[in-house]
Coordinates of C-alpha atoms in Angstrom, one line a residue:
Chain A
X122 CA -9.4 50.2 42.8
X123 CA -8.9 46.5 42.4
X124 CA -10.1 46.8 38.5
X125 CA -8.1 44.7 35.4
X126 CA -7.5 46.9 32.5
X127 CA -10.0 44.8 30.9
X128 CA -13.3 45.4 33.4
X129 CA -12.9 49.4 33.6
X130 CA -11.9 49.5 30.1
X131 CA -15.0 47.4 29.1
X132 CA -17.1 50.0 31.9
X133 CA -15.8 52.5 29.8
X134 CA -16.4 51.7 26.8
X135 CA -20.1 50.6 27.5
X136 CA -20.5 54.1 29.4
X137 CA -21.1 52.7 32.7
X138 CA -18.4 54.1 33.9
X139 CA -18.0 58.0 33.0
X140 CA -15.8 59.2 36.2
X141 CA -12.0 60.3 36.4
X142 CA -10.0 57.5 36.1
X143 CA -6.9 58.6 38.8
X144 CA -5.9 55.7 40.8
X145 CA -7.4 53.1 38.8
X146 CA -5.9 50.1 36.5
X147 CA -2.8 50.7 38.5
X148 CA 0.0 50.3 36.7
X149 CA -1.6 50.8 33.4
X150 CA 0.1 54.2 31.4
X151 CA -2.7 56.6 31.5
X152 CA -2.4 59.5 28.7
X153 CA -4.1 62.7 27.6
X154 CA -5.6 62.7 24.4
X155 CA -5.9 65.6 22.0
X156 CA -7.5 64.9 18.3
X157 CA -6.9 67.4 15.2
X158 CA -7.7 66.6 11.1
X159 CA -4.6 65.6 9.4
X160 CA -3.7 69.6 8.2
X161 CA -2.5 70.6 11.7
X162 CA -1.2 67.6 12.3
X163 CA 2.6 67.7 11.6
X164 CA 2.5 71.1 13.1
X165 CA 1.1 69.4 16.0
X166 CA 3.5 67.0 16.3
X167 CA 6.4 69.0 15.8
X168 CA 5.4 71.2 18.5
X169 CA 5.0 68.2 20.9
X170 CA 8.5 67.4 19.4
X171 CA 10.1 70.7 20.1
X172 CA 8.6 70.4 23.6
X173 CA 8.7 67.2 24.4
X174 CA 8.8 67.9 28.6
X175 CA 5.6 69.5 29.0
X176 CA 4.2 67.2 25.2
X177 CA 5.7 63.5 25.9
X178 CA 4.2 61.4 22.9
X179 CA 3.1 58.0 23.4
X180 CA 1.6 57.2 20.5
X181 CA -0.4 58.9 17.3
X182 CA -3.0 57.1 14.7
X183 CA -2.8 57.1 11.5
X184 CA -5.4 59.5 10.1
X185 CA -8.6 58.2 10.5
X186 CA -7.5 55.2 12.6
X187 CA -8.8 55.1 15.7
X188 CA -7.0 52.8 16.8
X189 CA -3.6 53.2 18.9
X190 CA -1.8 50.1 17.4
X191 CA 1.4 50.8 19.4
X192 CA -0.3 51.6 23.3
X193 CA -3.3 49.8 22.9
X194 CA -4.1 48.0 19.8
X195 CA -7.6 46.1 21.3
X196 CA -8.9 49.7 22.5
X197 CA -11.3 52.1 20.7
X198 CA -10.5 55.8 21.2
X199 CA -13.9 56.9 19.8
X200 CA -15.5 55.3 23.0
X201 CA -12.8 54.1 25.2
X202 CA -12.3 57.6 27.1
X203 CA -15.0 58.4 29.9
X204 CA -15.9 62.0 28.6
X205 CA -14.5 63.8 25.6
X206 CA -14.8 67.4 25.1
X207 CA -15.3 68.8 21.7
X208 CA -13.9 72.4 20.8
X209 CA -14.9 74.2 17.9
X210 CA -12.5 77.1 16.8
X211 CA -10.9 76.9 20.2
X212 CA -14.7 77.1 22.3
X213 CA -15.5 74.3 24.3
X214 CA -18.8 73.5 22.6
X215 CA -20.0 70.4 24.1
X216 CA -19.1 67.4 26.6
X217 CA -19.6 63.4 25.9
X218 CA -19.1 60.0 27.0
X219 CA -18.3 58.8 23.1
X220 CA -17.2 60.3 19.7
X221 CA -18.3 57.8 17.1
X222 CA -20.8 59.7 15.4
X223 CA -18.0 62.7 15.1
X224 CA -15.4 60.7 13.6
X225 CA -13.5 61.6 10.5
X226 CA -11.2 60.1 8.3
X227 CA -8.9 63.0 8.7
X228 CA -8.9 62.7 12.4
X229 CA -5.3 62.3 14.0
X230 CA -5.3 61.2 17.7
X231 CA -2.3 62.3 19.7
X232 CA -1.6 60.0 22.7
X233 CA 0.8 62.2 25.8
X234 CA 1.9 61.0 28.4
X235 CA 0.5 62.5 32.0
X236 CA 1.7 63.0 35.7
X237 CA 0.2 60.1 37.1
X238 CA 3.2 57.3 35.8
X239 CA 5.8 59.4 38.0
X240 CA 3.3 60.1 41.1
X241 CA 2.9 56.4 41.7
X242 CA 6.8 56.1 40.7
X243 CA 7.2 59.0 43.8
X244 CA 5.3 57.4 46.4
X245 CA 6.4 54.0 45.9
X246 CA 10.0 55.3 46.7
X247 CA 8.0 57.1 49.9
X248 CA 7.5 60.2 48.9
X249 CA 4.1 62.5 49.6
X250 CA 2.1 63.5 46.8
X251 CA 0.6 66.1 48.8
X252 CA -3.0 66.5 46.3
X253 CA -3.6 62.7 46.5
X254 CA -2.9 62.9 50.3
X255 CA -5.8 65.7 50.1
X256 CA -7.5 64.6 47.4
X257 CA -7.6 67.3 45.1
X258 CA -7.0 67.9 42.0
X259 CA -3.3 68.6 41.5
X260 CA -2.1 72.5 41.3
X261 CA -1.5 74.1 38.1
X262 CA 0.1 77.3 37.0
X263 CA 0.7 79.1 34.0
X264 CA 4.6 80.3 33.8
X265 CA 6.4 82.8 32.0
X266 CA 8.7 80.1 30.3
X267 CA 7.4 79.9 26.4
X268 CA 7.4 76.7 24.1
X269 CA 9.1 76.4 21.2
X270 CA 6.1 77.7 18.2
X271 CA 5.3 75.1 15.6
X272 CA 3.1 76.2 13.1
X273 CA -0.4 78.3 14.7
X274 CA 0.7 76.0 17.9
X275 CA 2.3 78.6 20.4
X276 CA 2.2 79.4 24.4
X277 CA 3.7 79.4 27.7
X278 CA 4.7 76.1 29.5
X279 CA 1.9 75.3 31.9
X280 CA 3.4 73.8 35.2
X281 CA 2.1 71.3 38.4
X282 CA 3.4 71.7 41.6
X283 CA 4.1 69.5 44.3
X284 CA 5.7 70.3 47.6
X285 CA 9.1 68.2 48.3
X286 CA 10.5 67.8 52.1
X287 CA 13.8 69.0 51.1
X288 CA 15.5 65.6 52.0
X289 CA 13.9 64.1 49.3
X290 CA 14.7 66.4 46.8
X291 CA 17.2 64.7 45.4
X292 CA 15.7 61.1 44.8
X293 CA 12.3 63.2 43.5
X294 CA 14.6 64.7 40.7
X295 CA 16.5 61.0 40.0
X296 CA 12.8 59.3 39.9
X297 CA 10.9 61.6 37.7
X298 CA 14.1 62.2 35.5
X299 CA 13.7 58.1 34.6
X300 CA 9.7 58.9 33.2
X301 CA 10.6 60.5 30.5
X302 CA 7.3 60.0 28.5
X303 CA 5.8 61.3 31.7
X304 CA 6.9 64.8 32.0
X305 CA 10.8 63.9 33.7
X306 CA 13.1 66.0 35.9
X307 CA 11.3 69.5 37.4
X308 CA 11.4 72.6 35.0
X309 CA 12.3 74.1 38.0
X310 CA 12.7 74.1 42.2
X311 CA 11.9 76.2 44.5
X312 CA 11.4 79.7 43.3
X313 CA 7.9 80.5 41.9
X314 CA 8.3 83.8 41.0
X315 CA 11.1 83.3 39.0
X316 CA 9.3 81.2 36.3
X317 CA 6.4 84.0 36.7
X318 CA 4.3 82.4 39.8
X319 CA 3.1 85.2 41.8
X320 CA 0.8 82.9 44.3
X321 CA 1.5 79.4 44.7
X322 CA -1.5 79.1 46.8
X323 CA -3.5 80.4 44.5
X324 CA -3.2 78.1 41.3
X325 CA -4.5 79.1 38.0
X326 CA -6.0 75.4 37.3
X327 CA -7.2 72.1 39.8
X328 CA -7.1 73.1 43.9
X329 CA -4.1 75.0 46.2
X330 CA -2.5 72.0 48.5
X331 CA -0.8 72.4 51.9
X332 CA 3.0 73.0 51.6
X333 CA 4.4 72.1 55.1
X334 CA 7.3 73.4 57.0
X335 CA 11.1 72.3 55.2
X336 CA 8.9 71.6 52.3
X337 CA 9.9 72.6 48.9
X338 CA 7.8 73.9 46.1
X339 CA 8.5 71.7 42.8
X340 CA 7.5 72.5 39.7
X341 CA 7.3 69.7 36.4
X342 CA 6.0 70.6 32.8
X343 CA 2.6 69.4 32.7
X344 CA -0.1 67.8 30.3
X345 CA -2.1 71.0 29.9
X346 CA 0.4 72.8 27.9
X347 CA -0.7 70.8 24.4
X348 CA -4.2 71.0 24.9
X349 CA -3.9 74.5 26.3
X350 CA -1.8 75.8 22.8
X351 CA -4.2 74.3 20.7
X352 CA -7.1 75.5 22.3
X353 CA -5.6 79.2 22.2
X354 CA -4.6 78.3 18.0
X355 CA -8.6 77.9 17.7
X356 CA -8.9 75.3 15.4
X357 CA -12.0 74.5 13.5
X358 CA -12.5 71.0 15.4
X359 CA -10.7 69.6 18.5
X360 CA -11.3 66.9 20.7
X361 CA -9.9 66.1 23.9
X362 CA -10.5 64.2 27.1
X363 CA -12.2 66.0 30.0
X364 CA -9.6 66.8 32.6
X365 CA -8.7 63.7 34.7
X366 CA -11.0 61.0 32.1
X367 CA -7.8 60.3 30.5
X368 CA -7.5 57.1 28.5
X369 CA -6.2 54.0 29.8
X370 CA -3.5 52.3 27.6
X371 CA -2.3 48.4 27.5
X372 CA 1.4 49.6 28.0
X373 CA 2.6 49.2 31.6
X374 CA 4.7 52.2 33.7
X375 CA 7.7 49.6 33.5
X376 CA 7.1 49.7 29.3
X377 CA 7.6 53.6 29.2
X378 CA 10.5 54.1 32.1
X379 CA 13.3 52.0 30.2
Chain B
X849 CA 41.4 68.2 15.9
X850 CA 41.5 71.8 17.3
X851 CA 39.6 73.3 15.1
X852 CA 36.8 76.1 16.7
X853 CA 33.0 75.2 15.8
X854 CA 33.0 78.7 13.9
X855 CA 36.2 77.8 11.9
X856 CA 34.7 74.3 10.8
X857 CA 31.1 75.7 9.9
X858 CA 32.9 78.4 7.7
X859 CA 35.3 76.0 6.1
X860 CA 32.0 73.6 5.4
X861 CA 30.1 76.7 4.3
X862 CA 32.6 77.6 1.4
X863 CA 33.2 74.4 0.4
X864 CA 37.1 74.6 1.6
X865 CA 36.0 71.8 4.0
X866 CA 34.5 68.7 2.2
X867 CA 35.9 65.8 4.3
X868 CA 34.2 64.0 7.2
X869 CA 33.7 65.4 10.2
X870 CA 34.0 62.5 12.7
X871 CA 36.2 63.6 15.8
X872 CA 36.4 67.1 14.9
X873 CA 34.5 70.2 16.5
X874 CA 34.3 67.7 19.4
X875 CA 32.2 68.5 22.2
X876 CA 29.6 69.2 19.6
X877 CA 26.4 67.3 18.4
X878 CA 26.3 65.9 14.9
X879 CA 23.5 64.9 13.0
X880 CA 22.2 63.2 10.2
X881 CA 20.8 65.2 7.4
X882 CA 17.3 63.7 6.0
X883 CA 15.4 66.4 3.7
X884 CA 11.9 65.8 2.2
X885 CA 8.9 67.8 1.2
X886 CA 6.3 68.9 3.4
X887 CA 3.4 66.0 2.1
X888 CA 5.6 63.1 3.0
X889 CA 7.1 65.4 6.3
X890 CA 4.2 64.2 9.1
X891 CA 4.8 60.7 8.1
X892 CA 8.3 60.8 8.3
X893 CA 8.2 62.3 11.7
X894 CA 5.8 60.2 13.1
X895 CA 8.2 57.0 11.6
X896 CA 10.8 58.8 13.8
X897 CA 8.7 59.5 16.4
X898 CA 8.0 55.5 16.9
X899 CA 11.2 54.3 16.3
X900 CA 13.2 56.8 18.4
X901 CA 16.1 54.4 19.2
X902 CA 16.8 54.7 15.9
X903 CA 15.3 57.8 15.0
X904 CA 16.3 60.5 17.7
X905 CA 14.7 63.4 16.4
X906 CA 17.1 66.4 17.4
X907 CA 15.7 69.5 14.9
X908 CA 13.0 70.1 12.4
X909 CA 12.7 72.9 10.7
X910 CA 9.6 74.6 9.7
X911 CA 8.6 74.1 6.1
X912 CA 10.7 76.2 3.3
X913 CA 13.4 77.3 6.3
X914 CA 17.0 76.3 6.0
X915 CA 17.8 77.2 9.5
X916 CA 17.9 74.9 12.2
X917 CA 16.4 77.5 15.0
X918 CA 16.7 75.3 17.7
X919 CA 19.8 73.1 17.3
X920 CA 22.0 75.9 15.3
X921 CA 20.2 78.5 14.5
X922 CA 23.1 80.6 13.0
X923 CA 23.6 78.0 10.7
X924 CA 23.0 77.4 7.0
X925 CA 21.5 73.6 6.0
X926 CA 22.1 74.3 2.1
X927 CA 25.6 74.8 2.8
X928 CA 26.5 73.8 6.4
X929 CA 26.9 69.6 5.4
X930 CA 30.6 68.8 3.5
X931 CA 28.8 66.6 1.6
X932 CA 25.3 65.9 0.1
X933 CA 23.8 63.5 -1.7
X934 CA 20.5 63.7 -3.9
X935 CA 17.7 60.8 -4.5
X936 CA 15.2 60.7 -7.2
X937 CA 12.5 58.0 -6.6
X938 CA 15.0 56.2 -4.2
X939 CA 18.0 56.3 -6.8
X940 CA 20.9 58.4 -6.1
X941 CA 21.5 60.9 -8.8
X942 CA 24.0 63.2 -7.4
X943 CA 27.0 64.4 -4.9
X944 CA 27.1 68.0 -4.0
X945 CA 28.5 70.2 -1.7
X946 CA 26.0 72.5 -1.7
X947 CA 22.0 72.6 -2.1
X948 CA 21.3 76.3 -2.7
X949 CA 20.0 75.6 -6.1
X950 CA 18.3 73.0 -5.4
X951 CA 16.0 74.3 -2.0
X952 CA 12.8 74.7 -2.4
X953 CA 9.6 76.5 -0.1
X954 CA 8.4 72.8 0.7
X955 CA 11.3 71.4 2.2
X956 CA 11.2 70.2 5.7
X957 CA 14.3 69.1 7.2
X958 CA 15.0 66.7 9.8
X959 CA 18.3 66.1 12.1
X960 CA 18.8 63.1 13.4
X961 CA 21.2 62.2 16.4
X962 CA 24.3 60.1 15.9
X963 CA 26.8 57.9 17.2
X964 CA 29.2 60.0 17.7
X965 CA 27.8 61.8 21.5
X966 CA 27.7 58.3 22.8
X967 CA 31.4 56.8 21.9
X968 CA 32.6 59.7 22.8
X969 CA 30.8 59.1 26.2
X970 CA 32.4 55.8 26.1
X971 CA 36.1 56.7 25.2
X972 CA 35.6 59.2 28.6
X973 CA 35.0 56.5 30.5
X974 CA 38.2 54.4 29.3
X975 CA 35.9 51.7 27.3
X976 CA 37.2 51.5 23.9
X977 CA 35.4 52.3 20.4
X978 CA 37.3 49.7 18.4
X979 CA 36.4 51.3 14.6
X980 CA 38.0 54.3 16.0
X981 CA 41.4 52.6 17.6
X982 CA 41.3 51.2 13.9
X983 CA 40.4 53.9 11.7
X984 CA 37.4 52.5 9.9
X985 CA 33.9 52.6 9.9
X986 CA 31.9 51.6 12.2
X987 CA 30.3 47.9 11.3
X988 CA 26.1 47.9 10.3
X989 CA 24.0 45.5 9.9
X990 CA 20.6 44.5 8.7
X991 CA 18.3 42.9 11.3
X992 CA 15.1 40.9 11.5
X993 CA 14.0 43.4 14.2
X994 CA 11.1 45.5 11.9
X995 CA 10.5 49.0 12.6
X996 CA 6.6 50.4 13.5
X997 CA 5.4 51.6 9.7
X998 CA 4.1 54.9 9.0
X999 CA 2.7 56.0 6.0
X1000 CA 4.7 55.4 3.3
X1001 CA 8.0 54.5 5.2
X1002 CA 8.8 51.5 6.6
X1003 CA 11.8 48.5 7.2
X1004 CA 14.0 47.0 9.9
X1005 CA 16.1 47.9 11.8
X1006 CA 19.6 48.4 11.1
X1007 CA 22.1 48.2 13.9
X1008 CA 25.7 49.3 14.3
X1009 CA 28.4 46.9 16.1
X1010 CA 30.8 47.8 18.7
X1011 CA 33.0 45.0 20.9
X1012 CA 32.6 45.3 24.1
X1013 CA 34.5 44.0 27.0
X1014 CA 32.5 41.9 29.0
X1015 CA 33.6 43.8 32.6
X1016 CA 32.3 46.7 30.5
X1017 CA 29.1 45.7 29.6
X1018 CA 27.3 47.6 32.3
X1019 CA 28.5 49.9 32.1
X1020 CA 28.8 50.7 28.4
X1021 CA 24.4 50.3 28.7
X1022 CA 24.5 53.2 31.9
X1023 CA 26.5 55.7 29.7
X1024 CA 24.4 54.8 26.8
X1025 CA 21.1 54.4 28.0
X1026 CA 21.8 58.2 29.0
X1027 CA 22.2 59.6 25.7
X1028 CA 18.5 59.2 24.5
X1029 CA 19.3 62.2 21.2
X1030 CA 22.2 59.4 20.3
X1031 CA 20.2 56.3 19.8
X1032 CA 20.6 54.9 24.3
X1033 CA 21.1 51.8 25.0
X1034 CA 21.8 49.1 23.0
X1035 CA 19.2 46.8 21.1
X1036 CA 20.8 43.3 21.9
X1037 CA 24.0 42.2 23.4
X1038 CA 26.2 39.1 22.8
X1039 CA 23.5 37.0 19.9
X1040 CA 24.0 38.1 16.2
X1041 CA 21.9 35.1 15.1
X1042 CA 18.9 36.0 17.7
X1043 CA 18.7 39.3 15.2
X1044 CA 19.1 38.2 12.0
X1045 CA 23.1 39.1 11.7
X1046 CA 24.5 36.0 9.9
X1047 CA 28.5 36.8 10.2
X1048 CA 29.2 39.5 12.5
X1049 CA 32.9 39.8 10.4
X1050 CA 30.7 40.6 7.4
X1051 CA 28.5 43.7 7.7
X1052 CA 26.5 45.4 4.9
X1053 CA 27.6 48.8 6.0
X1054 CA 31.0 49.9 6.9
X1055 CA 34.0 48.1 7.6
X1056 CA 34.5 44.8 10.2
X1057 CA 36.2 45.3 13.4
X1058 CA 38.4 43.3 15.5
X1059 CA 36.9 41.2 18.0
X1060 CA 39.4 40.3 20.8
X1061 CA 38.9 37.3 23.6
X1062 CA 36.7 38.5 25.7
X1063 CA 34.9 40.9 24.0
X1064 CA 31.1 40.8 23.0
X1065 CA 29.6 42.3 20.2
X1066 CA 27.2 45.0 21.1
X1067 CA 24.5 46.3 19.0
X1068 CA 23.2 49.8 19.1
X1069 CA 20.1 51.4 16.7
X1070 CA 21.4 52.9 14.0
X1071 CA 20.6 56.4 12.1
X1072 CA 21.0 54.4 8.8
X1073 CA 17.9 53.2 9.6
X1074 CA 15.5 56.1 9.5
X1075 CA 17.2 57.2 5.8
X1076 CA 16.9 53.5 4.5
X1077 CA 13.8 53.4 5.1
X1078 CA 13.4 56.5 3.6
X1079 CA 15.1 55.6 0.1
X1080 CA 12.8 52.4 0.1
X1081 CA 9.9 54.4 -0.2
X1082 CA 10.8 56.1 -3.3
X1083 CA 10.0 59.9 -2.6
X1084 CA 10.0 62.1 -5.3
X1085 CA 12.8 64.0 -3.9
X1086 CA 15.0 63.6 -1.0
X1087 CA 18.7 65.2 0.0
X1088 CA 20.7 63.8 2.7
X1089 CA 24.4 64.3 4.1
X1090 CA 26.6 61.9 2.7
X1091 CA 27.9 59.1 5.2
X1092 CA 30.4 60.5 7.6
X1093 CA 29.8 63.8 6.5
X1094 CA 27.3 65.2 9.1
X1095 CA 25.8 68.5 10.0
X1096 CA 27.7 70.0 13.2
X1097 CA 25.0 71.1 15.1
X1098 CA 25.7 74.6 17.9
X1099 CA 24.1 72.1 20.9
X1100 CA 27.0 71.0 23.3
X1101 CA 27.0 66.9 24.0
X1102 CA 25.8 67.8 27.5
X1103 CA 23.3 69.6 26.4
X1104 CA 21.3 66.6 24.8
X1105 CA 22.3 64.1 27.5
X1106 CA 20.0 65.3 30.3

């Protein structure tokens, strides 16, 4: 827990360390990655544009630059992310703990933001986040709200869910609406069905969580929904992280909230 | 002043309506107007998408469509600006106010946010715009503040002045810093020198403004910045609106503010 940026990054990097990286280098803006060649790439980014909620960008490369100059210009993306997964058109085709001998000078590496800037923001303010409490892996659902198409990139937002005590839903809309580059306000309270949410218990991605009595279902625009449309677009190549190895940037959560 | 969003658009659209459009179909956003071709399109997003204080990217069309689908999608962009203007290798070859001959299947088109949704925010709240209370235009500036480079497309930052009260400073940042599609909070307050602004009653865009006793000059991002840039890169090709003579977009002010 007690890690500098510099240790676990280093642990990384040197593939000692190849676990999910939740909870650690606190304070440090953890990100999903996604990496296309430099065709799909303004398509990409458009659609992130056009759906900025559930696609918050942090930073992109330069093609073939594996470098994020802006989030973290010391770090390495080809080794600096504990497991990568490599999709070829749209099949998940093998898992690793480094890409260098994959890298292309057409690679683009997309940086977005993820949930974990605006979890710590919640429960520093005192409010539960129930699937840390349980540790599990945070509920997800697929929803009936579409994204904005860009290109071949098209699908439905995917959602995560976190039960509220109604007292606090209030401040929980007022904190998350300040991470903008981390998802922001809800898409929606309360009512799962009416995004298309049959069985909040029974989530379509990560584990169901307790939602106690005078507790509200809340529902934010989550991570998945990039890496999930560009799965579904098959593209010849894709790399990503594996879920929860995300990648560790320099920038603080103060950097990205004002 | 009264004038319906569908009465304006028309008027622009047959060229009955070539004037400004500053303070008219208010309540809606305006934009600036910044068309290239697709090669040069991911970089010029991705210049936006890094400076976004002074690059708030609002709309992109897909490449070869002239219709804004998400901002106004009933709307025309090779005849919905009053007034366009036409660079050859950076050098301005014509005025027109129309581009239909000109449109070709490789044009992407970007809208950027402007002033306008924010000092209109500010007029609401009683703090006053002073290029407004003296019909001119608002004061820019060039800065020493450089912009992130990418691709082709690079520069500083260039700023836009407004005086500012000092009881109001705080709250001229809250009601800016919520209008994130309309350049948020200011860049620097009170210090031209600390930015690179020699003489604050010269600037190199626009017209000076009064600065009374006990005002401070405030400094926003600006949306010349993103087309400057652009014209110091020397594409090929690229149409813009003419200053002051924006695209009215169909979003409402309070749509882009939260």
């Amino acid at each position: 827990m007690g890690e500098t940026l510099e240790t676990i990054r280093k642990a990384i990097r040197s593939n000692e360390w190849t676990r999910p990286t939740a909870g650690h280098a606190e304070g440090y803006v953890q990100t999903n990655l996604v990496i296309l060649r430099k065709p799909l790439a303004f398509d990409f980014l458009l659609f992130c544009q056009r759906n900025e909620k559930a696609c918050p960008v942090l930073d992109v490369t330069d093609a073939g630059s594996y470098i994020p100059a802006l989030s973290a210009p010391e770090a390495d993306l080809r080794t600096d992310v504990p497991k990568y997964r490599v999709y070829e058109n749209g099949v998940l085709t093998s898992e690793r703990n480094d890409i260098k001998d994959l890298w292309e000078d057409e690679f683009v590496a997309f940086l977005l933001g993820c949930s974990f800037t605006f979890e710590k923001a919640l429960m520093d303010y005192g409010i539960p986040v129930r699937h840390i409490e349980e540790n599990v892996n945070v509920p997800m659902y697929h929803t009936n709200l579409p994204c904005h198409e860009s290109g071949i990139f098209k699908g439905n937002m995917v959602v995560s869910m976190r039960p509220i005590p109604a007292k606090d839903l209030a401040k929980a809309v007022q904190i998350t609406a300040r991470s903008t580059k981390s998802h922001g306000a809800p898409v929606h309270i309360g009512n799962p069905e009416s995004i298309g949410i049959k069985n909040v218990s029974s989530p379509d991605f990560g584990d169901a969580v307790t939602i106690k009595e005078g507790e509200v279902p809340v529902f934010w625009a989550c991570g998945v929904t990039p890496q999930a449309a560009a799965i579904a677009s098959r593209p010849d190549l894709m790399i990503t992280h594996a879920p929860g190895h995300m990648f560790i940037t320099s920038l603080k959560d103060t950097d990205v909230t004002i």
